[in-house]
CSV table of C-alpha atoms in Angstrom, one decimal:
chain,number,residue,atom,x,y,z
I,1,MET,CA,24.2,-59.1,1.7
I,2,ARG,CA,25.1,-61.2,-1.4
I,3,LEU,CA,23.4,-64.1,0.2
I,4,ILE,CA,20.3,-62.1,1.3
I,5,PHE,CA,19.9,-60.5,-2.2
I,6,LEU,CA,19.7,-63.9,-3.6
I,7,PHE,CA,17.1,-64.9,-1.3
I,8,PHE,CA,14.9,-62.3,-2.4
I,9,ILE,CA,15.6,-63.1,-6.2
I,10,MET,CA,14.7,-66.6,-5.1
I,11,VAL,CA,11.3,-65.9,-3.4
I,12,PHE,CA,10.2,-63.0,-6.0
I,13,SER,CA,11.0,-65.3,-8.8
I,14,LEU,CA,8.4,-67.7,-7.5
I,15,ASN,CA,5.6,-65.4,-9.0
I,16,ALA,CA,7.5,-65.3,-12.1
I,17,GLN,CA,5.4,-67.7,-14.5
I,18,VAL,CA,4.4,-65.5,-16.8
I,19,ILE,CA,3.9,-66.5,-20.6
I,20,GLU,CA,5.6,-63.4,-22.8
I,21,LYS,CA,3.4,-63.9,-25.6
I,22,PHE,CA,0.4,-63.2,-23.3
I,23,THR,CA,1.6,-59.9,-21.7
I,24,ASP,CA,0.9,-57.8,-24.6
I,25,PRO,CA,-3.0,-57.2,-25.0
I,26,LYS,CA,-2.5,-56.2,-28.7
I,27,ALA,CA,-1.5,-59.6,-29.7
I,28,CYS,CA,-5.1,-60.8,-28.1
I,29,SER,CA,-6.7,-58.1,-30.0
I,30,GLN,CA,-6.2,-59.9,-33.4
I,31,CYS,CA,-9.2,-62.2,-32.1
I,32,HIS,CA,-10.6,-60.3,-29.5
I,33,ASN,CA,-10.4,-56.6,-30.7
I,34,SER,CA,-13.8,-55.8,-29.4
I,35,GLN,CA,-12.9,-56.8,-26.0
I,36,TYR,CA,-9.5,-54.9,-26.2
I,37,SER,CA,-11.2,-51.7,-27.6
I,38,MET,CA,-13.1,-51.6,-24.6
I,39,TRP,CA,-10.9,-52.5,-21.9
I,40,LYS,CA,-8.4,-49.6,-23.3
I,41,THR,CA,-11.0,-47.0,-22.1
I,42,SER,CA,-11.3,-48.8,-18.4
I,43,VAL,CA,-9.1,-47.9,-15.7
I,44,HIS,CA,-8.0,-51.4,-15.4
I,45,ALA,CA,-5.8,-50.3,-18.9
I,46,LEU,CA,-4.2,-47.5,-16.4
I,47,SER,CA,-3.4,-49.6,-13.1
I,48,HIS,CA,0.1,-48.6,-13.8
I,49,GLU,CA,1.5,-45.1,-12.2
I,50,LYS,CA,3.3,-44.4,-15.5
I,51,ASN,CA,-0.3,-44.2,-17.5
I,52,ASN,CA,-2.5,-42.9,-14.4
I,53,GLU,CA,-1.7,-39.5,-12.7
I,54,LEU,CA,-4.3,-40.3,-9.9
I,55,PHE,CA,-2.7,-43.5,-9.0
I,56,ALA,CA,1.0,-42.1,-9.1
I,57,LYS,CA,0.4,-38.9,-7.4
I,58,SER,CA,-1.9,-41.0,-4.8
I,59,ALA,CA,1.1,-43.3,-3.9
I,60,LYS,CA,3.2,-40.2,-3.7
I,61,LEU,CA,0.9,-38.9,-1.1
I,62,VAL,CA,0.3,-42.0,1.1
I,63,SER,CA,4.3,-42.3,0.9
I,64,ILE,CA,4.7,-39.2,2.5
I,65,ASP,CA,1.9,-39.3,5.4
I,66,SER,CA,3.3,-43.4,5.7
I,67,PHE,CA,6.6,-42.1,6.2
I,68,GLN,CA,8.0,-44.4,3.6
I,69,THR,CA,9.6,-44.4,0.3
I,70,TYR,CA,7.7,-44.1,-3.1
I,71,GLU,CA,8.5,-47.3,-4.4
I,72,GLN,CA,7.7,-49.0,-1.0
I,73,THR,CA,4.1,-47.7,-1.5
I,74,LEU,CA,4.2,-48.9,-5.3
I,75,VAL,CA,5.3,-52.2,-4.2
I,76,GLY,CA,2.3,-52.6,-1.6
I,77,CYS,CA,-0.5,-51.4,-3.9
I,78,SER,CA,0.9,-53.7,-6.6
I,79,ASN,CA,-1.0,-56.5,-4.9
I,80,CYS,CA,-4.0,-55.4,-7.0
I,81,HIS,CA,-2.8,-52.8,-9.4
I,82,ASN,CA,0.3,-55.0,-10.9
I,83,PRO,CA,-0.6,-58.5,-9.7
I,84,ARG,CA,2.2,-60.5,-11.7
I,85,LEU,CA,5.2,-58.0,-10.4
I,86,ASP,CA,7.9,-60.0,-9.4
I,87,VAL,CA,8.9,-57.8,-6.1
I,88,LYS,CA,6.5,-58.9,-3.2
I,89,ASP,CA,8.0,-57.1,-0.4
I,90,VAL,CA,11.0,-54.8,-0.1
I,91,SER,CA,13.9,-55.2,2.6
I,92,SER,CA,14.9,-52.9,5.4
I,93,ASN,CA,18.3,-52.7,3.7
I,94,TYR,CA,16.3,-51.3,0.5
I,95,VAL,CA,14.5,-48.5,2.3
I,96,LEU,CA,17.8,-47.5,4.1
I,97,ALA,CA,19.6,-47.2,0.7
I,98,LYS,CA,16.6,-45.3,-1.0
I,99,THR,CA,16.6,-43.0,2.0
I,100,PHE,CA,20.3,-42.2,1.4
I,101,GLU,CA,20.2,-42.5,-2.4
I,102,LEU,CA,22.3,-45.6,-2.6
I,103,ASN,CA,22.8,-47.6,-5.5
I,104,THR,CA,22.6,-51.3,-4.4
I,105,LYS,CA,21.5,-54.8,-6.3
I,106,GLU,CA,18.6,-54.8,-4.6
I,107,THR,CA,17.4,-51.4,-5.5
I,108,GLU,CA,18.4,-51.8,-9.0
I,109,TYR,CA,16.4,-55.2,-8.9
I,110,VAL,CA,13.6,-53.5,-7.4
I,111,ASP,CA,13.3,-50.1,-9.2
I,112,SER,CA,13.9,-51.9,-12.6
I,113,SER,CA,11.0,-54.6,-12.0
I,114,LEU,CA,8.3,-51.9,-11.6
I,115,LYS,CA,9.4,-50.5,-14.7
I,116,VAL,CA,8.9,-53.8,-16.8
I,117,LYS,CA,6.7,-53.4,-20.1
I,118,HIS,CA,4.2,-56.1,-19.1
I,119,ILE,CA,3.4,-54.5,-15.8
I,120,GLN,CA,3.0,-51.0,-17.4
I,121,ASN,CA,-0.1,-52.6,-19.5
I,122,GLY,CA,-1.8,-52.5,-16.3
I,123,ILE,CA,-4.7,-55.4,-15.5
I,124,SER,CA,-4.8,-56.7,-19.2
I,125,CYS,CA,-6.0,-59.9,-20.3
I,126,TYR,CA,-3.5,-62.2,-19.3
I,127,ILE,CA,-4.2,-61.2,-15.4
I,128,CYS,CA,-7.8,-62.1,-15.1
I,129,HIS,CA,-7.6,-64.7,-17.8
I,130,ASN,CA,-4.3,-66.6,-16.3
I,131,VAL,CA,-6.5,-67.2,-12.8
I,132,ASP,CA,-6.3,-70.9,-12.7
I,133,SER,CA,-8.3,-70.9,-9.1
I,134,ILE,CA,-8.7,-68.7,-6.1
I,135,LYS,CA,-7.6,-69.4,-2.8
I,136,PRO,CA,-10.1,-69.0,0.3
I,137,ARG,CA,-9.3,-65.8,1.8
I,138,GLU,CA,-8.1,-66.0,5.4
I,139,ASP,CA,-8.8,-62.3,6.5
I,140,ASP,CA,-8.8,-59.1,4.8
I,141,SER,CA,-5.2,-58.6,4.4
I,142,GLN,CA,-5.1,-61.6,1.8
I,143,ILE,CA,-5.5,-59.5,-1.2
I,144,GLY,CA,-4.8,-59.4,-4.9
I,145,TYR,CA,-2.1,-61.8,-6.3
I,146,GLN,CA,-2.3,-63.8,-2.6
I,147,ASN,CA,-5.5,-65.0,-3.8
I,148,PHE,CA,-4.6,-66.5,-7.1
I,149,ASN,CA,-3.1,-69.8,-8.3
I,150,TRP,CA,-1.7,-69.0,-11.6
I,151,VAL,CA,-2.2,-71.4,-14.4
I,152,ASN,CA,1.2,-72.7,-16.4
I,153,GLY,CA,1.9,-73.0,-19.9
I,154,ASP,CA,-0.1,-71.9,-22.9
I,155,ILE,CA,-3.4,-72.0,-21.7
I,156,ILE,CA,-6.2,-68.9,-21.3
I,157,VAL,CA,-9.4,-69.7,-19.1
I,158,GLY,CA,-12.4,-68.2,-19.4
I,159,PRO,CA,-16.3,-68.8,-18.6
I,160,PHE,CA,-16.2,-71.3,-21.7
I,161,ASP,CA,-14.4,-74.5,-22.5
I,162,ASP,CA,-13.6,-74.9,-26.2
I,163,ASP,CA,-14.1,-78.7,-27.3
I,164,HIS,CA,-12.3,-78.0,-30.7
I,165,GLN,CA,-9.4,-75.6,-29.4
I,166,ARG,CA,-9.9,-73.6,-32.4
I,167,GLY,CA,-7.1,-71.0,-31.2
I,168,LYS,CA,-4.6,-73.7,-29.9
I,169,GLU,CA,-1.8,-72.5,-32.3
I,170,PHE,CA,-1.8,-69.3,-29.6
I,171,HIS,CA,-3.4,-70.7,-26.3
I,172,LEU,CA,-5.8,-73.6,-25.7
I,173,SER,CA,-9.1,-72.5,-23.7
I,174,TYR,CA,-10.6,-73.9,-20.7
I,175,LYS,CA,-13.4,-73.1,-18.7
I,176,ARG,CA,-13.3,-71.5,-15.2
I,177,ASP,CA,-16.6,-71.4,-13.1
I,178,PHE,CA,-15.8,-68.0,-11.1
I,179,PHE,CA,-16.1,-66.0,-14.6
I,180,LYS,CA,-19.8,-66.6,-14.2
I,181,ASP,CA,-21.1,-68.2,-11.2
I,182,ASN,CA,-19.8,-65.6,-8.4
I,183,ASN,CA,-18.0,-62.0,-7.5
I,184,ASP,CA,-14.7,-64.1,-6.2
I,185,LEU,CA,-12.4,-62.7,-9.1
I,186,CYS,CA,-13.5,-59.4,-8.9
I,187,LEU,CA,-13.8,-59.2,-5.3
I,188,SER,CA,-9.8,-60.7,-4.8
I,189,CYS,CA,-8.8,-57.2,-5.8
I,190,HIS,CA,-12.0,-55.1,-4.5
I,191,GLN,CA,-12.4,-56.5,-0.9
I,192,GLY,CA,-9.6,-56.3,1.4
I,193,LYS,CA,-6.9,-54.0,2.8
I,194,GLY,CA,-5.5,-51.8,0.4
I,195,GLY,CA,-2.6,-50.8,2.7
I,196,LYS,CA,-1.5,-51.1,6.3
I,197,SER,CA,-4.0,-48.9,8.2
I,198,LYS,CA,-6.8,-49.9,9.3
I,199,TYR,CA,-8.9,-47.9,7.5
I,200,SER,CA,-7.8,-48.8,4.1
I,201,ILE,CA,-10.4,-51.5,3.6
I,202,TYR,CA,-11.9,-52.2,-0.1
I,203,ASN,CA,-15.6,-53.1,1.5
I,204,THR,CA,-17.4,-53.6,-1.5
I,205,GLY,CA,-17.7,-57.3,-0.7
I,206,ASN,CA,-19.2,-57.1,2.6
I,207,GLU,CA,-21.3,-54.1,1.2
I,208,LEU,CA,-22.9,-56.8,-1.3
I,209,ALA,CA,-23.2,-59.3,1.7
I,210,SER,CA,-25.1,-56.6,4.0
I,211,ALA,CA,-27.5,-55.8,1.3
I,212,GLY,CA,-28.4,-59.7,0.5
I,213,SER,CA,-27.1,-59.0,-3.1
I,214,THR,CA,-26.8,-61.9,-5.5
I,215,GLU,CA,-25.8,-59.5,-8.4
I,216,LEU,CA,-22.6,-60.0,-10.2
I,217,CYS,CA,-20.1,-57.3,-10.3
I,218,ALA,CA,-20.2,-58.4,-14.0
I,219,ASP,CA,-23.9,-57.0,-14.4
I,220,CYS,CA,-23.3,-53.6,-14.0
I,221,HIS,CA,-19.5,-53.2,-14.7
I,222,MET,CA,-19.5,-55.5,-17.8
I,223,GLY,CA,-23.1,-55.1,-18.7
I,224,LYS,CA,-25.6,-57.3,-20.9
I,225,GLU,CA,-24.6,-60.4,-22.3
I,226,GLY,CA,-24.7,-60.6,-26.4
I,227,ARG,CA,-24.0,-63.2,-28.5
I,228,GLU,CA,-21.2,-63.6,-31.1
I,229,ILE,CA,-18.6,-65.7,-32.4
I,230,ILE,CA,-15.0,-64.8,-31.3
I,231,SER,CA,-12.9,-65.5,-34.5
I,232,PRO,CA,-15.0,-66.5,-37.0
I,233,ASN,CA,-12.3,-66.9,-39.4
I,234,ILE,CA,-10.3,-69.5,-37.5
I,235,GLU,CA,-12.0,-73.0,-38.1
I,236,PRO,CA,-15.5,-71.6,-39.2
I,237,ASP,CA,-17.0,-75.0,-39.3
I,238,ASN,CA,-16.4,-75.2,-35.7
I,239,ALA,CA,-17.2,-71.7,-34.7
I,240,VAL,CA,-20.0,-71.3,-32.3
I,241,PHE,CA,-22.3,-68.4,-31.1
I,242,ARG,CA,-21.3,-67.6,-27.3
I,243,LYS,CA,-22.8,-65.4,-24.7
I,244,THR,CA,-20.6,-62.8,-24.0
I,245,ARG,CA,-20.3,-59.3,-22.2
I,246,PRO,CA,-18.6,-56.4,-23.1
I,247,HIS,CA,-15.3,-55.7,-21.5
I,248,LEU,CA,-15.8,-52.4,-20.4
I,249,PHE,CA,-15.3,-52.3,-16.9
I,250,SER,CA,-17.6,-49.3,-16.7
I,251,SER,CA,-17.0,-46.1,-14.2
I,252,ALA,CA,-17.6,-42.7,-14.5
I,253,ARG,CA,-14.8,-42.1,-16.8
I,254,ASN,CA,-16.1,-44.4,-19.9
I,255,ASN,CA,-20.0,-44.9,-19.4
I,256,PRO,CA,-22.0,-42.0,-17.8
I,257,ASN,CA,-24.8,-44.3,-17.5
I,258,ILE,CA,-23.2,-46.4,-14.7
I,259,LEU,CA,-23.7,-43.2,-12.6
I,260,SER,CA,-27.5,-42.2,-14.1
I,261,ASN,CA,-28.7,-45.8,-13.3
I,262,ALA,CA,-27.3,-45.9,-9.6
I,263,PHE,CA,-29.2,-43.0,-8.3
I,264,ASP,CA,-32.6,-41.6,-8.0
I,265,PHE,CA,-33.8,-37.9,-6.6
I,266,LYS,CA,-37.0,-36.7,-5.2
I,267,ILE,CA,-37.9,-32.9,-3.8
I,268,ASN,CA,-41.5,-32.1,-2.6
I,269,GLN,CA,-42.2,-28.9,-1.2
I,270,ILE,CA,-43.8,-29.4,2.5
I,271,ASP,CA,-44.9,-25.8,3.3
I,272,ASN,CA,-44.0,-22.5,2.7
I,273,LYS,CA,-40.5,-22.7,4.4
I,274,THR,CA,-39.1,-26.4,4.0
I,275,ALA,CA,-38.7,-28.9,1.0
I,276,LYS,CA,-38.2,-32.6,1.6
I,277,MET,CA,-35.4,-34.2,-0.5
I,278,SER,CA,-34.3,-37.9,-1.2
I,279,VAL,CA,-31.2,-39.1,-2.4
I,280,ILE,CA,-31.7,-42.7,-3.4
I,281,ASN,CA,-28.8,-45.3,-3.8
I,282,LYS,CA,-30.2,-47.9,-6.1
I,283,ILE,CA,-27.4,-50.1,-5.9
I,284,ALA,CA,-26.4,-52.9,-3.4
I,285,HIS,CA,-23.1,-51.7,-2.2
I,286,ASN,CA,-22.1,-48.3,-0.8
I,287,MET,CA,-21.8,-45.0,-3.0
I,288,PRO,CA,-19.3,-44.2,-3.4
I,289,SER,CA,-17.4,-47.4,-2.7
I,290,GLY,CA,-14.0,-48.4,-3.5
I,291,PHE,CA,-10.9,-46.0,-3.4
I,292,SER,CA,-11.3,-43.5,-0.6
I,293,GLY,CA,-10.6,-40.6,-2.6
I,294,ARG,CA,-14.2,-40.3,-4.4
I,295,SER,CA,-17.1,-37.9,-3.4
I,296,LEU,CA,-20.9,-37.3,-3.9
I,297,GLU,CA,-21.8,-33.5,-3.7
I,298,LEU,CA,-25.5,-32.2,-3.9
I,299,ASN,CA,-25.4,-28.7,-4.7
I,300,ILE,CA,-28.8,-26.8,-3.9
I,301,VAL,CA,-29.3,-23.2,-5.2
I,302,PHE,CA,-32.3,-21.0,-4.2
I,303,TYR,CA,-33.4,-18.4,-6.6
I,304,ASP,CA,-36.1,-15.6,-6.6
I,305,LYS,CA,-38.5,-14.8,-8.8
I,306,SER,CA,-35.9,-12.3,-11.2
I,307,SER,CA,-33.4,-15.7,-11.0
I,308,LYS,CA,-31.5,-13.7,-8.3
I,309,VAL,CA,-29.5,-16.3,-6.4
I,310,LEU,CA,-30.6,-16.3,-2.6
I,311,GLY,CA,-28.7,-18.8,-1.1
I,312,GLU,CA,-26.7,-22.2,-1.3
I,313,LYS,CA,-26.4,-25.2,0.2
I,314,LYS,CA,-24.2,-28.2,-0.2
I,315,LEU,CA,-24.1,-31.8,1.2
I,316,SER,CA,-21.5,-34.4,0.6
I,317,PHE,CA,-21.2,-38.4,0.5
I,318,GLU,CA,-18.2,-39.6,1.3
I,319,LYS,CA,-15.4,-40.9,3.9
I,320,THR,CA,-12.8,-38.0,5.0
I,321,TYR,CA,-9.7,-39.1,6.6
I,322,ARG,CA,-6.6,-37.3,8.5
I,323,SER,CA,-3.1,-38.7,8.5
I,324,LYS,CA,-0.8,-38.5,11.8
I,325,THR,CA,0.1,-34.9,11.2
I,326,GLY,CA,-3.5,-33.8,10.8
I,327,PHE,CA,-4.0,-33.5,7.0
I,328,VAL,CA,-6.7,-34.7,4.8
I,329,THR,CA,-5.3,-38.2,3.3
I,330,LEU,CA,-6.5,-41.2,1.6
I,331,SER,CA,-7.4,-44.1,4.0
I,332,TYR,CA,-4.1,-46.3,2.9
I,333,SER,CA,-2.3,-43.7,5.0
I,334,ALA,CA,-5.0,-42.4,7.6
I,335,GLU,CA,-4.6,-42.2,11.4
I,336,MET,CA,-8.4,-41.4,12.0
I,337,MET,CA,-11.4,-41.4,9.7
I,338,ASP,CA,-13.6,-38.0,10.4
I,339,ARG,CA,-16.8,-38.9,9.0
I,340,ASP,CA,-18.6,-41.4,6.8
I,341,THR,CA,-21.6,-40.2,4.8
I,342,THR,CA,-22.0,-42.8,2.2
I,343,LEU,CA,-25.0,-43.7,1.0
I,344,LYS,CA,-25.5,-46.8,2.4
I,345,PRO,CA,-26.9,-49.9,-0.1
I,346,ASN,CA,-30.2,-49.3,-1.2
I,347,GLU,CA,-30.5,-46.2,1.2
I,348,SER,CA,-33.0,-43.6,0.8
I,349,ARG,CA,-31.3,-40.8,2.7
I,350,GLU,CA,-34.3,-38.0,3.2
I,351,PHE,CA,-33.5,-34.7,4.6
I,352,GLU,CA,-35.4,-31.1,4.9
I,353,ILE,CA,-34.4,-28.2,3.5
I,354,VAL,CA,-35.3,-24.6,5.2
I,355,PHE,CA,-35.5,-22.4,2.0
I,356,PRO,CA,-35.0,-18.6,2.3
I,357,LYS,CA,-37.7,-16.1,2.4
I,358,GLY,CA,-38.8,-15.0,-1.2
I,359,THR,CA,-37.5,-18.2,-3.1
I,360,LYS,CA,-39.6,-19.2,-6.0
I,361,THR,CA,-37.1,-21.7,-7.5
I,362,ILE,CA,-35.0,-24.7,-5.8
I,363,LYS,CA,-32.3,-26.3,-8.2
I,364,ALA,CA,-30.7,-29.2,-7.1
I,365,LYS,CA,-27.6,-30.9,-8.7
I,366,LEU,CA,-25.8,-34.3,-7.8
I,367,ASP,CA,-22.5,-34.6,-9.0
I,368,TYR,CA,-19.9,-37.4,-8.7
I,369,TYR,CA,-16.2,-36.6,-8.2
I,370,LEU,CA,-13.4,-39.4,-8.4
I,371,ILE,CA,-11.4,-36.9,-5.9
I,372,GLN,CA,-13.0,-35.4,-3.0
I,373,PRO,CA,-12.1,-31.3,-4.0
I,374,GLU,CA,-10.5,-31.1,-0.6
I,375,LEU,CA,-8.3,-33.9,-1.7
I,376,GLN,CA,-7.5,-32.4,-5.1
I,377,LYS,CA,-5.7,-29.6,-3.2
I,378,ARG,CA,-3.4,-31.9,-1.6
I,379,LEU,CA,-3.1,-34.4,-4.9
I,380,LEU,CA,-2.4,-31.4,-7.5
I,381,VAL,CA,-3.9,-33.7,-10.0
I,382,GLN,CA,-3.9,-32.2,-13.4
I,383,ASP,CA,-5.8,-34.7,-15.7
I,384,GLN,CA,-9.1,-33.4,-15.7
I,385,SER,CA,-10.8,-36.8,-16.4
I,386,PHE,CA,-9.7,-37.3,-12.6
I,387,THR,CA,-10.8,-33.8,-11.2
I,388,LYS,CA,-13.8,-32.7,-12.8
I,389,PRO,CA,-17.5,-33.1,-11.8
I,390,TYR,CA,-19.4,-36.3,-13.1
I,391,PRO,CA,-23.1,-34.7,-13.6
I,392,ILE,CA,-25.5,-37.6,-12.0
I,393,PHE,CA,-28.7,-35.2,-12.5
I,394,GLU,CA,-30.4,-32.0,-12.0
I,395,ARG,CA,-34.0,-31.5,-10.4
I,396,GLU,CA,-35.7,-28.3,-10.1
I,397,LEU,CA,-38.8,-27.5,-7.9
I,398,GLN,CA,-41.0,-24.2,-8.5
I,399,ILE,CA,-42.3,-22.9,-5.0
I,400,LYS,CA,-46.0,-22.6,-4.8
């Protein structure tokens, strides 16, 4: 048993080349405060279960539906959520010990590794800016940390070389082309299998490819390039303006424009009984994409001339999954997929609505949910930033 544990320590420690001073993003904020301030609002900063109720409760649901321990699920999710976690797998002895609530050296090691302070900081600066190179992908099970070769020593990489190494007292700076030339860094985590289920695929990269898109993820999720001097007080004579991007990592939670820019909606009367509607996805990947719990809901309400509600209709754009026991679940523990009504890249989804007799006004409202309303009943997330609807648009049609 001792030899097995020592083997785990040896294997897991192969990934442990972490420079401690890089692990606290507050240290980076001394020179990169604007980037740090925006990053703090992003989901990247909430990738640890301690700071993210949705992630914590999703992992619990997956562990229940997959018949595995909570910690086992967290270690699997850490491929992307915590790529610098020392533990990369757990043994059957660990699972057995956790099942019977036994304390062993392995359970202590694994459980304590999941609580290390720098892991709780989420996908912070030293994750992306410590990637030396990205490995060729062999299949969709190669995801997250498995795609990375890490730098060694006091080196931070980014989209620029620094000929004068102005920040050399803290770190050296070197250029890596994958920050600006392609989506390989982003898709190392946002393309691939997020769990053991065949339905757990994060397919954003394939969706972009199917649309023939050459856009960068950063174009939407980081925003337009600006010009700034990084750390203007350090060797000011050698300081230069550079094209930099905001580090907002935009989502519905921290940037409502990302939704309003992604969709369009048209509604027109055909005759005295029907109207035609079009929901248009202006993005080169599915909507929703990524996390399998997301949903779009189009709510249509019909009013008479006195503003009395005559009827309602609801349309959902989402993927829905079932567990082995038949309950609605997330893709990571799914036994089957019920349906896929997501909007495909650049798709215009058209449909006709028959409105009730006496209708004078039709109001349509499209909302985005980070958690599908049906899934909310199982996840029981309390944080309203994850459960509330995010409005995208409202349209109104007067019937003639």
